[in-house]
Coordinates of C-alpha atoms in Angstrom, one line a residue:
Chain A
X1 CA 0.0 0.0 0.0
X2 CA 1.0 3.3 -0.9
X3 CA 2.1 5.4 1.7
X4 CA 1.2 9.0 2.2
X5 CA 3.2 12.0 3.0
X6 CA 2.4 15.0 5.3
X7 CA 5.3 17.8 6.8
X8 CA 5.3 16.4 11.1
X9 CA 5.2 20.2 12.0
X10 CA 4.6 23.6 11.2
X11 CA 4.3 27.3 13.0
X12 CA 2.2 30.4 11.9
X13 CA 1.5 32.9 13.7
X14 CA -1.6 34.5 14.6
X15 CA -3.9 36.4 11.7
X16 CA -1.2 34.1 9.9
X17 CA -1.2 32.0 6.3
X18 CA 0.3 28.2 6.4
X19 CA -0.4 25.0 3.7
X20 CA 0.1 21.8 4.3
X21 CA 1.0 19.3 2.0
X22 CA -0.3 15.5 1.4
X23 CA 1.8 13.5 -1.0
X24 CA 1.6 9.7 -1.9
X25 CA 4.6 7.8 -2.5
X26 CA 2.8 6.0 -5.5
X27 CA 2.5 9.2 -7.9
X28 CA 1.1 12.6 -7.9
X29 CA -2.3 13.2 -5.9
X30 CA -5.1 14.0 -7.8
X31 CA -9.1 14.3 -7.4
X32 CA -9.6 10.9 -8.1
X33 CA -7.9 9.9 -4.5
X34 CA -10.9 11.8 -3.3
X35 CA -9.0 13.8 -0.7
X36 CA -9.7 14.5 3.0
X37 CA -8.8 16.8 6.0
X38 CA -9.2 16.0 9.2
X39 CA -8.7 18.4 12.4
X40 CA -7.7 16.7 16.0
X41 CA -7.3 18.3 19.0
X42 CA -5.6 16.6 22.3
X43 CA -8.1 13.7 23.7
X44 CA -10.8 14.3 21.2
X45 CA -12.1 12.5 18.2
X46 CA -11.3 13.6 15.2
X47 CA -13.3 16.0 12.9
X48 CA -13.4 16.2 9.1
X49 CA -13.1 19.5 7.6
X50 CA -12.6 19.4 3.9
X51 CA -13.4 16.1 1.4
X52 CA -13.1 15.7 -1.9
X53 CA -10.1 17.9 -2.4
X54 CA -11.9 21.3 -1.7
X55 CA -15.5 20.6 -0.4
X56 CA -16.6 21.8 3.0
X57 CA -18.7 20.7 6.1
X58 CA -21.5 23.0 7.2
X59 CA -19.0 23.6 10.3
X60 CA -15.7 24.1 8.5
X61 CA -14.2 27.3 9.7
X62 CA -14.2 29.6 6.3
X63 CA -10.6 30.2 6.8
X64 CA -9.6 27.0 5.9
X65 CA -9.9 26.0 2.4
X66 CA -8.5 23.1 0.6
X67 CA -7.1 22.3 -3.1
X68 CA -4.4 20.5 -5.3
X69 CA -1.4 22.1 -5.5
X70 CA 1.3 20.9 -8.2
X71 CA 1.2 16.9 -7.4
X72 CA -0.3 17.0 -3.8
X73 CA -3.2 17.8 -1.9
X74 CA -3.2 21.0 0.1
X75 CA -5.2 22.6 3.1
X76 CA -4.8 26.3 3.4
X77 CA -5.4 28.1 7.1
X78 CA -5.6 32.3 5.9
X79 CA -6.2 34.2 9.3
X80 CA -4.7 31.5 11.7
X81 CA -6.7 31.8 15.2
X82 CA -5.5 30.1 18.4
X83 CA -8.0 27.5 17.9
X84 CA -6.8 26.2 15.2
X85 CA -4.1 24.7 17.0
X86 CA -4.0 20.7 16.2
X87 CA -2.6 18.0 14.3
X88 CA -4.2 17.7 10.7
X89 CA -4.5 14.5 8.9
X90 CA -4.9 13.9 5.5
X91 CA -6.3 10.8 4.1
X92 CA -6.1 9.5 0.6
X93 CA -8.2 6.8 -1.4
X94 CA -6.3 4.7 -3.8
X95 CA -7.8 2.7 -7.0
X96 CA -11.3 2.5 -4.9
X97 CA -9.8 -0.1 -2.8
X98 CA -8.2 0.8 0.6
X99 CA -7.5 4.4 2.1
X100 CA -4.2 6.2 3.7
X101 CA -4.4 8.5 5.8
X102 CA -0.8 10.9 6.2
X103 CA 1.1 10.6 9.1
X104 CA -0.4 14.3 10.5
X105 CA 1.2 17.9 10.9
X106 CA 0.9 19.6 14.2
X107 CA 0.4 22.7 13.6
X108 CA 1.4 25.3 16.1
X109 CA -0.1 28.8 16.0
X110 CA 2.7 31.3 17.5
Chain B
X1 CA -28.5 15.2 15.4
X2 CA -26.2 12.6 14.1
X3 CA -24.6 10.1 16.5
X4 CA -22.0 7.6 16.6
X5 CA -21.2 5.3 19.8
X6 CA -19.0 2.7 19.7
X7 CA -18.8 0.1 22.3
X8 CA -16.8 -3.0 23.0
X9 CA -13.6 -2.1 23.8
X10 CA -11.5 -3.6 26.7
X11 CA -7.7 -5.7 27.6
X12 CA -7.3 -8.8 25.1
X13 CA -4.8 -11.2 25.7
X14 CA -2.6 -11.8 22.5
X15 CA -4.4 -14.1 20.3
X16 CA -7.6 -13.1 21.5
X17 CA -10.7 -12.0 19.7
X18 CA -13.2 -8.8 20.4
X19 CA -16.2 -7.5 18.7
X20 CA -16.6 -3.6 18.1
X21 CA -20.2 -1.7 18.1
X22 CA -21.0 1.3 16.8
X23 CA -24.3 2.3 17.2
X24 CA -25.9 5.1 15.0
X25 CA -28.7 7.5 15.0
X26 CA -30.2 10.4 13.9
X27 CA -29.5 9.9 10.0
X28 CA -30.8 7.4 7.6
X29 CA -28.1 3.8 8.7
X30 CA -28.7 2.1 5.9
X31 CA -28.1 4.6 3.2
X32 CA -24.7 5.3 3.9
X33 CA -21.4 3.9 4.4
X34 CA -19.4 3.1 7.2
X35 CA -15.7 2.9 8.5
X36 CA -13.3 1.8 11.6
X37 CA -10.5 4.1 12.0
X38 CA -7.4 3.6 14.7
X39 CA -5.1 5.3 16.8
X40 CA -2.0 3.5 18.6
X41 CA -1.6 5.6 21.8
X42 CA 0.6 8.8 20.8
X43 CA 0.3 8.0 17.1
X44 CA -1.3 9.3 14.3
X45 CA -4.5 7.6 12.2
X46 CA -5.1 4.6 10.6
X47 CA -7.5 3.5 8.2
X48 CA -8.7 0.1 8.9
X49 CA -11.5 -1.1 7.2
X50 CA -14.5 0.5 5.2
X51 CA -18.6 -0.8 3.9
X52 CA -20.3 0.6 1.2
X53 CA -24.0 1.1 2.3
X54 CA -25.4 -0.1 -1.7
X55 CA -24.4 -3.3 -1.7
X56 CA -22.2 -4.0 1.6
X57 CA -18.4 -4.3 -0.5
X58 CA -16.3 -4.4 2.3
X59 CA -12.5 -2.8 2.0
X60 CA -9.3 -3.6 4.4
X61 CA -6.3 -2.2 5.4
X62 CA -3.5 -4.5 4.6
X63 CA -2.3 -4.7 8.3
X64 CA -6.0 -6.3 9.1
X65 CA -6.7 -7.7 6.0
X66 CA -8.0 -11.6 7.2
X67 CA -8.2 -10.8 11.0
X68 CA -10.7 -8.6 11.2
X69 CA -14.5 -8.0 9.5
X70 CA -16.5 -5.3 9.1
X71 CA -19.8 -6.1 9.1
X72 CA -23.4 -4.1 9.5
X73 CA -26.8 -4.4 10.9
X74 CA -29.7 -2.0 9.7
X75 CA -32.3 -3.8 11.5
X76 CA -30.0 -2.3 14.4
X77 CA -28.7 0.5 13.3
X78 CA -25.0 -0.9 14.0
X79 CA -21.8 -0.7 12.6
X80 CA -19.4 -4.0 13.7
X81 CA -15.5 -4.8 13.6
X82 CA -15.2 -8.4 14.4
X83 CA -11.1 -8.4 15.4
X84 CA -9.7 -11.7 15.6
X85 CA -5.7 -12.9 16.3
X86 CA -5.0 -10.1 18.1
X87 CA -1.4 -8.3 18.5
X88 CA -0.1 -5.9 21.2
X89 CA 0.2 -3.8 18.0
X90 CA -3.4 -3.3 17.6
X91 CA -3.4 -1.8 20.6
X92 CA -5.9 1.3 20.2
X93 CA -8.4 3.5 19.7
X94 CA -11.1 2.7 17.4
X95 CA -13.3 5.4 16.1
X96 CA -16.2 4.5 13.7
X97 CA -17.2 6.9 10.9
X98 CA -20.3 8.0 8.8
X99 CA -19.0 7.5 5.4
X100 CA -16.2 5.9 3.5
X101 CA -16.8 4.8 -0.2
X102 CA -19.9 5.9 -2.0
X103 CA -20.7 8.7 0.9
X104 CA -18.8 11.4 2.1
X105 CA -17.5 11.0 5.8
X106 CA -18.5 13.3 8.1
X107 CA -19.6 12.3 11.6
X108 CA -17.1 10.7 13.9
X109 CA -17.8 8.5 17.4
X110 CA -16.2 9.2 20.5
X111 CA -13.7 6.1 20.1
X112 CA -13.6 3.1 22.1
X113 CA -9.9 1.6 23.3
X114 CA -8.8 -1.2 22.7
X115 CA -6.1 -2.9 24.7
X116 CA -4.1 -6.6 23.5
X117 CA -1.7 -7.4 26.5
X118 CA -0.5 -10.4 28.9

């Protein structure tokens, strides 16, 4: 199974911009892997806040935005609040058989 | 209000077998798909296994593949991950999921640990 790809940390700073990246080791990403973002925060269940590359949840922040961005996924933060604070997950679906999900980014807001 | 509780959970001697429950409500069970998603304590997520609500295909992660099924009951409203063979390795978290392929995942339980020891 392919294995997916996702920078282990990153800073920005309040009011800030940051992207992170999701990148498969079998190829570039593209829509067809369907991807997703999840949000986690310390001792609580996940949350999903973007699917299929750029789609949104009635409760996704505005400020968060996803796309493809060369050959991987991406999830954009623009205006960084304290909240957002977490480890982000992206997950992958390959050739409609099993998923992936990235080994996460904590993000730090600073 | 959509909601997910899973169930089940508990110590496991290596080698052992357990049975995962996730009961929904509040949405439509059999019209959309379903999936079992891990976390090793202090790791990151892992896809496990997925069932397509239109005609119950079932999908593995590889580390799982012939240990463990994923099964459903309408009648019930419940989501199952029958885990058989056990390893201290899938030692865990197990969160169940409204969607996977077919529907979009969305809702996410509260997670139920899982612990394979001597």
């Amino acid at each position: 199974q392919a294995v997916v790809t996702q920078e282990p940390s990153m800073t920005v700073s309040p009011g800030g911009t940051v992207t992170l990246t999701c990148g498969s080791t079998s190829g570039a990403v593209t829509s067809g892997h369907s991807p997703y973002w999840f949000q986690q925060k310390p001792g609580q269940a996940p949350r999903t806040l973007i699917y299929d590359t750029s789609n949104k949840h009635s409760w996704t922040p505005a400020r968060f935005s996803g796309s493809l961005l060369g050959d991987k996924a991406a999830l954009t933060l623009s205006g960084a609040q304290p909240e957002d604070e977490a480890d982000y997950y992206c997950l992958l679906f390959y050739s409609g058989t099993y998923a992936v999900f990235g080994g996460g980014t904590k993000l730090t807001v600073l | 209000e959509v909601q997910l509780v899973e169930s089940g959970g508990g110590l496991v001697q290596p080698g052992g077998s357990l049975r995962l429950s996730c009961v929904a409500s509040g949405y439509t069970f059999s019209s959309y798909g379903m999936s079992w998603v891990r976390q090793a304590p202090g790791k990151g997520l892992e896809w496990v296994s997925a069932i397509r609500a239109k005609d119950g295909r079932t999908y593995y992660a590889d580390s799982v593949k012939g240990r463990f099924t994923i099964s459903r009951d309408s009648s019930k409203n419940t989501l199952y991950l029958q885990m058989n063979s056990l390893r201290a390795d899938d030692t865990a978290i197990y969160y169940c999921s409204k969607g996977g392929w077919g529907s979009v995942t969305d809702y996410w339980g509260q997670g139920t640990l899982v612990t394979v020891s001597s």
